Amino acid sequence: MKNTQKSVEVLEFSIREVVVPITGISPLIIHAWTEKAKREMADKQAGKAKNKKHDIKVPEEDCEQAKHKSPQGWEGFPAAGFKAAMIRGAKMIGMVMKDTQTSFFIKADCEETQLVRILGESRMRTDMVRVGMGSADIRYRPEYPEWKANLTIEFNAGVVSLDQIYQLIKAAGYGCGIGEMRPEKTKFNYGRFKLMDEK
């Protein structure tokens, strides 16, 4: 009887960790889901009637609620957002996005909220946005004119090299960005970043 059993090549697992400082090259705009928005979405899915009475907007409160905050009070951005940008950036440097997805992970600075800490002072910005069937609304969101972050990245060096990790960050920062009005999703160029020591 012919032996049809095939040998399986097991890739080497070499788990490493690196901290990569990045700095923004354009302002970062953040818009976290507020408790009110979550409640309205839950009510809509539950088939509850919508209250047609418009709440009075308090810009400062809206802006504050749009921030991502840790239990300790510092402001951040979801680690998943940085990873998504890096995965999307893989295509720009000739890597396979699906393969890249499982080769590295961004470790959050806060496990509970899965946030990466944003270093920088925020200010409130006001934007007119389109919602629903072409109607307009005003959004009050935090904007970080100057910002930095330290990305703690765990990666499998048997699949992706440290140099490729740096290339993924560079591609993500240049062409994808993070947050609202980023290049990947809009015609704007907010949320772009680069390696701290990159010119």
Backbone as numpy.savetxt, mean C-alpha at the origin, in Angstrom:
# Nx Ny Nz CAx CAy CAz Cx Cy Cz
8.12 -53.83 -15.77 7.27 -52.63 -15.77 8.16 -51.38 -15.77
7.82 -50.42 -16.65 8.62 -49.22 -16.78 8.36 -48.27 -15.61
9.41 -47.77 -15.04 9.29 -46.84 -13.93 9.00 -45.44 -14.46
7.79 -44.92 -14.16 7.38 -43.60 -14.65 7.52 -42.52 -13.59
8.07 -42.89 -12.47 8.22 -41.92 -11.39 9.25 -40.86 -11.77
8.86 -39.60 -11.60 9.74 -38.50 -11.95 10.38 -37.91 -10.70
11.59 -37.49 -10.85 12.27 -36.83 -9.72 11.79 -35.39 -9.60
11.70 -34.94 -8.40 11.25 -33.58 -8.13 12.41 -32.76 -7.59
12.64 -31.64 -8.25 13.72 -30.76 -7.81 13.20 -29.83 -6.72
13.80 -29.89 -5.56 13.38 -29.06 -4.43 14.27 -27.82 -4.39
13.63 -26.66 -4.51 14.38 -25.42 -4.46 14.88 -25.15 -3.04
16.03 -24.58 -2.96 16.62 -24.28 -1.65 15.87 -23.13 -0.99
15.54 -23.32 0.28 14.92 -22.26 1.05 16.00 -21.57 1.87
16.25 -20.33 1.55 17.24 -19.55 2.29 16.56 -18.24 2.68
15.93 -18.25 3.84 15.13 -17.10 4.27 16.03 -16.03 4.87
15.94 -14.84 4.30 16.74 -13.72 4.78 15.82 -12.53 5.09
16.36 -11.57 5.79 15.59 -10.38 6.12 16.46 -9.14 5.93
15.87 -8.11 5.38 16.60 -6.87 5.15 15.68 -5.69 5.46
16.24 -4.63 5.99 15.50 -3.39 6.24 15.93 -2.38 5.19
14.96 -1.90 4.41 15.26 -0.99 3.31 14.60 0.36 3.56
15.38 1.41 3.81 14.81 2.75 3.99 14.39 3.33 2.64
13.21 3.89 2.59 12.73 4.56 1.38 12.31 5.98 1.73
12.28 6.83 0.72 11.84 8.22 0.92 10.92 8.62 -0.22
9.89 9.38 0.09 8.93 9.79 -0.92 9.53 10.78 -1.89
9.15 10.66 -3.17 9.56 11.65 -4.16 8.35 12.43 -4.67
7.17 12.08 -4.12 5.96 12.87 -4.33 5.08 12.68 -3.11
4.19 13.63 -2.81 3.36 13.53 -1.60 2.53 12.25 -1.57
2.33 11.75 -0.36 1.52 10.54 -0.14 0.15 10.94 0.37
-0.89 10.47 -0.30 -2.27 10.74 0.10 -2.88 9.44 0.61
-3.48 9.48 1.77 -4.05 8.28 2.39 -5.55 8.46 2.61
-6.29 7.38 2.41 -7.72 7.41 2.66 -8.18 6.06 3.21
-8.09 5.90 4.52 -8.54 4.67 5.15 -10.06 4.65 5.20
-10.62 3.45 5.23 -12.07 3.31 5.38 -12.48 3.78 6.77
-13.40 4.73 6.83 -13.89 5.21 8.12 -14.93 4.24 8.67
-15.18 4.34 9.97 -16.21 3.50 10.58 -17.57 3.78 9.97
-17.82 5.03 9.63 -19.09 5.40 9.01 -19.24 4.72 7.65
-18.18 4.74 6.85 -18.24 4.12 5.53 -18.45 2.61 5.64
-17.77 1.99 6.60 -17.94 0.55 6.81 -19.37 0.23 7.21
-19.93 1.07 8.09 -21.30 0.87 8.56 -22.30 1.02 7.42
-22.10 2.04 6.58 -23.00 2.26 5.45 -22.94 1.11 4.46
-21.74 0.56 4.24 -21.59 -0.57 3.33 -22.29 -1.81 3.88
-22.14 -2.03 5.20 -22.79 -3.17 5.84 -24.31 -3.03 5.77
-24.81 -1.81 5.98 -26.25 -1.57 5.91 -26.78 -1.82 4.50
-26.01 -1.40 3.50 -26.42 -1.60 2.12 -26.50 -3.08 1.78
-25.50 -3.85 2.23 -25.49 -5.28 1.96 -26.60 -6.01 2.70
-27.01 -5.43 3.84 -28.08 -6.03 4.63 -29.46 -5.59 4.15
-29.48 -4.70 3.16 -30.74 -4.25 2.58 -31.46 -3.20 3.41
-30.74 -2.54 4.30 -31.38 -1.51 5.12 -31.57 -0.24 4.31
-32.64 0.46 4.61 -32.95 1.70 3.89 -31.88 2.75 4.19
-31.51 3.49 3.15 -30.50 4.52 3.30 -31.11 5.80 3.84
-30.46 6.38 4.81 -30.88 7.66 5.36 -30.51 8.76 4.37
-31.51 9.42 3.80 -31.25 10.43 2.77 -30.80 11.77 3.36
-30.86 11.88 4.66 -30.40 13.11 5.30 -28.88 13.13 5.30
-28.31 14.17 4.73 -26.86 14.28 4.65 -26.27 14.73 5.99
-25.25 14.01 6.42 -24.56 14.41 7.64 -23.74 15.67 7.37
-23.62 16.50 8.39 -22.80 17.69 8.27 -21.34 17.28 8.30
-20.58 17.69 7.31 -19.17 17.34 7.25 -18.35 18.22 8.19
-17.46 17.56 8.90 -16.48 18.27 9.73 -15.13 17.91 9.15
-14.54 18.79 8.33 -13.31 18.46 7.60 -12.21 17.86 8.45
-11.93 18.45 9.61 -10.85 17.96 10.46 -11.11 16.53 10.94
-12.38 16.24 11.26 -12.73 14.89 11.72 -12.63 13.89 10.58
-13.10 14.28 9.39 -13.02 13.40 8.23 -11.57 13.06 7.91
-10.72 14.07 7.97 -9.30 13.88 7.68 -8.66 12.94 8.70
-8.98 13.15 9.98 -8.40 12.33 11.04 -8.84 10.87 10.91
-10.11 10.66 10.56 -10.64 9.31 10.43 -10.09 8.60 9.20
-9.59 9.36 8.24 -9.04 8.77 7.02 -7.61 8.28 7.20
-7.03 8.51 8.39 -5.66 8.07 8.65 -5.63 6.60 9.07
-4.54 5.92 8.72 -4.27 4.59 9.26 -3.45 4.80 10.53
-3.97 4.31 11.67 -3.26 4.53 12.93 -3.06 3.22 13.69
-1.91 3.14 14.36 -1.61 1.99 15.21 -2.24 2.23 16.58
-2.35 1.19 17.41 -2.86 1.39 18.77 -1.99 2.35 19.58
-0.73 2.47 19.19 0.18 3.39 19.90 0.02 4.84 19.44
-0.75 5.04 18.37 -1.04 6.39 17.91 -0.25 6.87 16.72
0.79 6.11 16.29 1.54 6.57 15.12 0.80 6.24 13.84
1.11 7.00 12.80 0.42 6.87 11.52 1.21 5.98 10.56
0.49 5.25 9.75 1.16 4.32 8.84 0.39 4.06 7.57
0.86 3.03 6.87 0.23 2.60 5.62 0.27 1.07 5.59
-0.78 0.41 5.06 -0.81 -1.05 5.06 0.41 -1.69 4.38
1.00 -2.66 5.07 2.14 -3.38 4.50 1.75 -4.04 3.18
0.50 -4.48 3.09 0.02 -5.13 1.85 0.07 -4.19 0.66
-0.09 -2.88 0.91 -0.03 -1.90 -0.17 1.36 -1.79 -0.77
2.37 -1.85 0.10 3.76 -1.83 -0.39 4.06 -3.10 -1.19
3.59 -4.24 -0.67 3.85 -5.50 -1.38 3.16 -5.50 -2.74
1.92 -5.03 -2.78 1.18 -5.00 -4.05 1.92 -4.16 -5.09
2.49 -3.04 -4.65 3.23 -2.17 -5.57 4.48 -2.88 -6.10
5.15 -3.63 -5.22 6.35 -4.35 -5.64 6.02 -5.49 -6.60
4.91 -6.19 -6.34 4.49 -7.26 -7.24 4.15 -6.69 -8.62
3.45 -5.56 -8.62 3.11 -4.93 -9.91 4.38 -4.45 -10.61
5.35 -4.00 -9.81 6.61 -3.52 -10.39 7.43 -4.64 -11.01
7.15 -5.89 -10.61 7.90 -7.03 -11.15 7.81 -7.08 -12.67
6.64 -6.76 -13.20 6.44 -6.80 -14.65 7.34 -5.81 -15.36
7.63 -4.70 -14.70 8.46 -3.65 -15.31 9.90 -4.10 -15.49
10.34 -5.05 -14.64 11.74 -5.49 -14.74 11.86 -6.92 -15.25
10.79 -7.42 -15.88 10.85 -8.72 -16.54 10.68 -9.93 -15.65
10.18 -9.74 -14.42 9.93 -10.86 -13.53 8.47 -11.27 -13.60
8.18 -12.51 -13.24 6.80 -13.02 -13.28 6.08 -12.60 -12.00
5.01 -11.85 -12.14 4.30 -11.31 -10.99 3.82 -12.41 -10.04
3.25 -13.48 -10.60 2.69 -14.56 -9.77 3.79 -15.25 -8.97
4.95 -15.47 -9.58 6.06 -16.10 -8.87 6.62 -15.19 -7.79
6.65 -13.92 -8.09 7.19 -12.94 -7.13 6.34 -12.86 -5.87
5.04 -13.05 -6.04 4.10 -12.89 -4.94 4.43 -13.73 -3.71
4.95 -14.94 -3.92 5.22 -15.83 -2.80 6.70 -15.88 -2.41
7.50 -15.01 -2.98 8.94 -15.07 -2.72 9.41 -14.06 -1.67
8.53 -13.11 -1.29 8.92 -12.14 -0.26 7.69 -11.65 0.49
7.91 -11.10 1.68 6.83 -10.57 2.50 7.29 -9.29 3.18
6.37 -8.34 3.29 6.65 -7.10 4.01 6.19 -7.29 5.45
7.11 -7.15 6.40 6.77 -7.32 7.81 6.27 -5.98 8.37
5.08 -6.00 8.95 4.49 -4.77 9.47 5.18 -4.31 10.74
5.16 -3.02 10.99 5.69 -2.46 12.23 4.68 -2.62 13.36
3.43 -2.92 13.01 2.39 -3.20 14.00 1.64 -4.44 13.52
1.79 -5.55 14.24 1.15 -6.80 13.84 -0.37 -6.68 13.86
-0.90 -5.98 14.85 -2.35 -5.89 15.01 -3.03 -5.22 13.82
-2.43 -4.14 13.35 -3.04 -3.37 12.25 -2.38 -3.63 10.91
-1.26 -4.36 10.92 -0.50 -4.66 9.71 -0.07 -3.39 8.97
0.41 -2.43 9.75 0.84 -1.15 9.19 2.35 -1.01 9.19
2.85 -0.34 8.17 4.23 0.12 8.12 4.21 1.59 8.56
5.05 1.95 9.47 5.04 3.32 10.00 5.51 4.32 8.94
4.74 5.39 8.80 5.10 6.49 7.91 5.74 7.59 8.74
6.95 7.97 8.37 7.67 9.01 9.09 7.49 10.33 8.34
6.77 11.23 8.95 6.50 12.51 8.31 5.24 13.13 8.88
5.10 14.44 8.74 3.94 15.16 9.25 2.87 15.25 8.16
1.63 14.99 8.54 0.53 15.06 7.57 -0.19 16.41 7.67
-0.86 16.76 6.59 -1.70 17.94 6.57 -3.00 17.58 5.86
-4.03 18.34 6.07 -5.31 18.06 5.44 -5.35 18.63 4.03
-5.86 17.84 3.09 -6.07 18.33 1.74 -7.54 18.14 1.37
-8.00 18.97 0.46 -9.39 18.94 0.03 -9.45 18.65 -1.45
-10.24 17.65 -1.84 -10.37 17.27 -3.24 -11.82 17.08 -3.62
-12.14 17.49 -4.83 -13.45 17.19 -5.42 -13.33 15.83 -6.11
-14.22 14.90 -5.80 -14.16 13.57 -6.39 -15.51 13.23 -7.02
-15.46 12.33 -8.00 -16.67 11.83 -8.65 -17.14 10.57 -7.95
-18.41 10.52 -7.61 -18.97 9.33 -6.96 -20.27 8.95 -7.65
-20.59 7.66 -7.61 -21.87 7.20 -8.15 -22.04 7.53 -9.61
-23.20 8.02 -9.95 -23.57 8.31 -11.34 -23.13 9.71 -11.74
-21.85 9.98 -11.60 -21.31 11.25 -12.07 -21.47 12.40 -11.10
-22.04 12.15 -9.91 -22.19 13.22 -8.94 -20.84 13.51 -8.27
-20.74 14.67 -7.69 -19.48 15.10 -7.09 -19.60 15.15 -5.57
-18.46 15.01 -4.92 -18.42 15.11 -3.47 -17.06 15.70 -3.08
-16.96 16.13 -1.84 -15.70 16.67 -1.33 -15.08 15.66 -0.38
-13.79 15.43 -0.54 -13.07 14.52 0.35 -11.98 15.29 1.10
-11.90 15.03 2.39 -10.86 15.62 3.23 -9.94 14.47 3.66
-8.70 14.52 3.19 -7.79 13.40 3.43 -6.43 13.89 3.90
-5.69 13.03 4.63 -4.34 13.40 5.05 -3.36 13.26 3.90
-2.47 14.22 3.80 -1.41 14.21 2.79 -0.08 14.41 3.51
0.91 13.60 3.13 2.25 13.71 3.69 3.17 14.30 2.61
3.44 15.61 2.68 4.27 16.26 1.64 5.67 15.64 1.56
6.25 15.37 2.72 7.55 14.73 2.81 7.41 13.52 3.73
7.82 12.37 3.24 7.63 11.17 4.06 8.72 10.13 3.80
8.89 9.28 4.79 9.87 8.19 4.71 9.27 6.95 5.37
9.89 5.81 5.13 9.49 4.57 5.78 10.65 3.59 5.74
10.64 2.65 6.65 11.63 1.57 6.67 10.91 0.26 6.39
11.18 -0.33 5.24 10.52 -1.57 4.85 11.34 -2.77 5.35
10.75 -3.56 6.23 11.39 -4.79 6.69 10.88 -5.92 5.80
11.77 -6.47 5.00 11.38 -7.45 3.99 12.02 -8.80 4.27
11.18 -9.81 4.39 11.64 -11.19 4.52 11.52 -11.83 3.15
12.59 -12.45 2.66 12.54 -13.02 1.31 13.29 -14.34 1.24
12.90 -15.16 0.27 13.54 -16.44 0.03 14.66 -16.24 -0.98
15.90 -16.20 -0.49 17.04 -15.93 -1.36 17.29 -17.05 -2.36
16.63 -18.20 -2.15 16.74 -19.28 -3.12 15.90 -19.05 -4.35
14.99 -18.07 -4.27 14.09 -17.77 -5.38 14.32 -16.37 -5.93
14.54 -15.42 -5.03 14.74 -14.03 -5.44 15.96 -13.48 -4.71
16.81 -12.77 -5.41 18.04 -12.25 -4.82 17.80 -10.91 -4.14
18.75 -10.51 -3.31 18.66 -9.21 -2.65 18.65 -8.10 -3.69
19.45 -8.24 -4.73 19.47 -7.23 -5.79 18.11 -7.11 -6.45
17.43 -8.24 -6.64 16.09 -8.20 -7.24 15.09 -7.54 -6.31
15.24 -7.73 -5.00 14.37 -7.05 -4.03 14.51 -5.55 -4.18
15.76 -5.08 -4.29 15.99 -3.64 -4.49 15.39 -3.17 -5.82
15.51 -3.99 -6.85 14.96 -3.63 -8.16 13.43 -3.55 -8.10
12.81 -4.45 -7.35 11.35 -4.44 -7.19 10.90 -3.16 -6.49
11.65 -2.75 -5.47 11.30 -1.53 -4.74 11.44 -0.32 -5.66
12.53 -0.29 -6.42 12.75 0.84 -7.33 11.65 0.92 -8.38
11.26 -0.23 -8.94 10.19 -0.25 -9.96 8.86 0.17 -9.35
8.59 -0.33 -8.14 7.34 0.01 -7.46 7.26 1.51 -7.18
8.35 2.05 -6.69 8.37 3.47 -6.33 8.30 4.39 -7.52
8.91 3.97 -8.62 8.96 4.84 -9.80 7.64 4.83 -10.57
7.10 3.65 -10.83 5.95 3.59 -11.73 4.61 3.23 -11.14
4.60 2.71 -9.90 3.33 2.26 -9.30 2.86 3.20 -8.20
3.72 3.41 -7.20 3.35 4.26 -6.08 2.39 3.57 -5.12
2.06 4.27 -4.04 1.11 3.76 -3.05 0.11 4.86 -2.71
-1.01 4.48 -2.11 -1.99 5.46 -1.66 -2.93 5.94 -2.76
-3.62 7.03 -2.46 -4.58 7.61 -3.39 -3.88 8.38 -4.51
-4.51 8.38 -5.69 -4.03 9.15 -6.85 -2.61 8.75 -7.26
-2.29 7.47 -7.11 -0.97 6.96 -7.50 -0.93 6.69 -9.00
0.25 6.67 -9.60 0.39 6.50 -11.05 -0.25 5.23 -11.59
-0.17 4.14 -10.82 -0.70 2.86 -11.29 -2.19 2.92 -11.59
-2.93 3.75 -10.83 -4.39 3.77 -10.94 -4.94 5.03 -11.60
-4.17 6.11 -11.63 -4.68 7.38 -12.15 -3.63 8.06 -13.01
-3.99 9.22 -13.51 -3.05 10.02 -14.32 -2.14 10.87 -13.44
-2.35 10.80 -12.12 -1.55 11.60 -11.19 -0.28 10.85 -10.79
0.59 11.52 -10.06 1.86 10.89 -9.70 2.15 10.95 -8.20
1.10 10.88 -7.38 1.28 10.89 -5.93 1.75 9.52 -5.43
2.35 9.53 -4.25 2.73 8.27 -3.60 3.94 7.58 -4.18
4.75 8.29 -4.96 5.96 7.68 -5.53 7.10 7.75 -4.51
8.05 6.82 -4.62 9.16 6.78 -3.66 10.41 6.19 -4.31
11.51 6.25 -3.57 12.77 5.71 -4.05 13.57 5.18 -2.86
14.64 4.46 -3.15 15.56 4.03 -2.11 16.20 5.25 -1.47
16.40 5.20 -0.17 16.90 6.36 0.56 18.21 6.90 0.00
19.13 6.00 -0.40 20.43 6.44 -0.87 20.50 6.57 -2.38
19.32 6.48 -3.04 19.30 6.59 -4.51 19.21 8.05 -4.92
19.99 8.42 -5.92 19.96 9.81 -6.40 18.86 10.01 -7.39
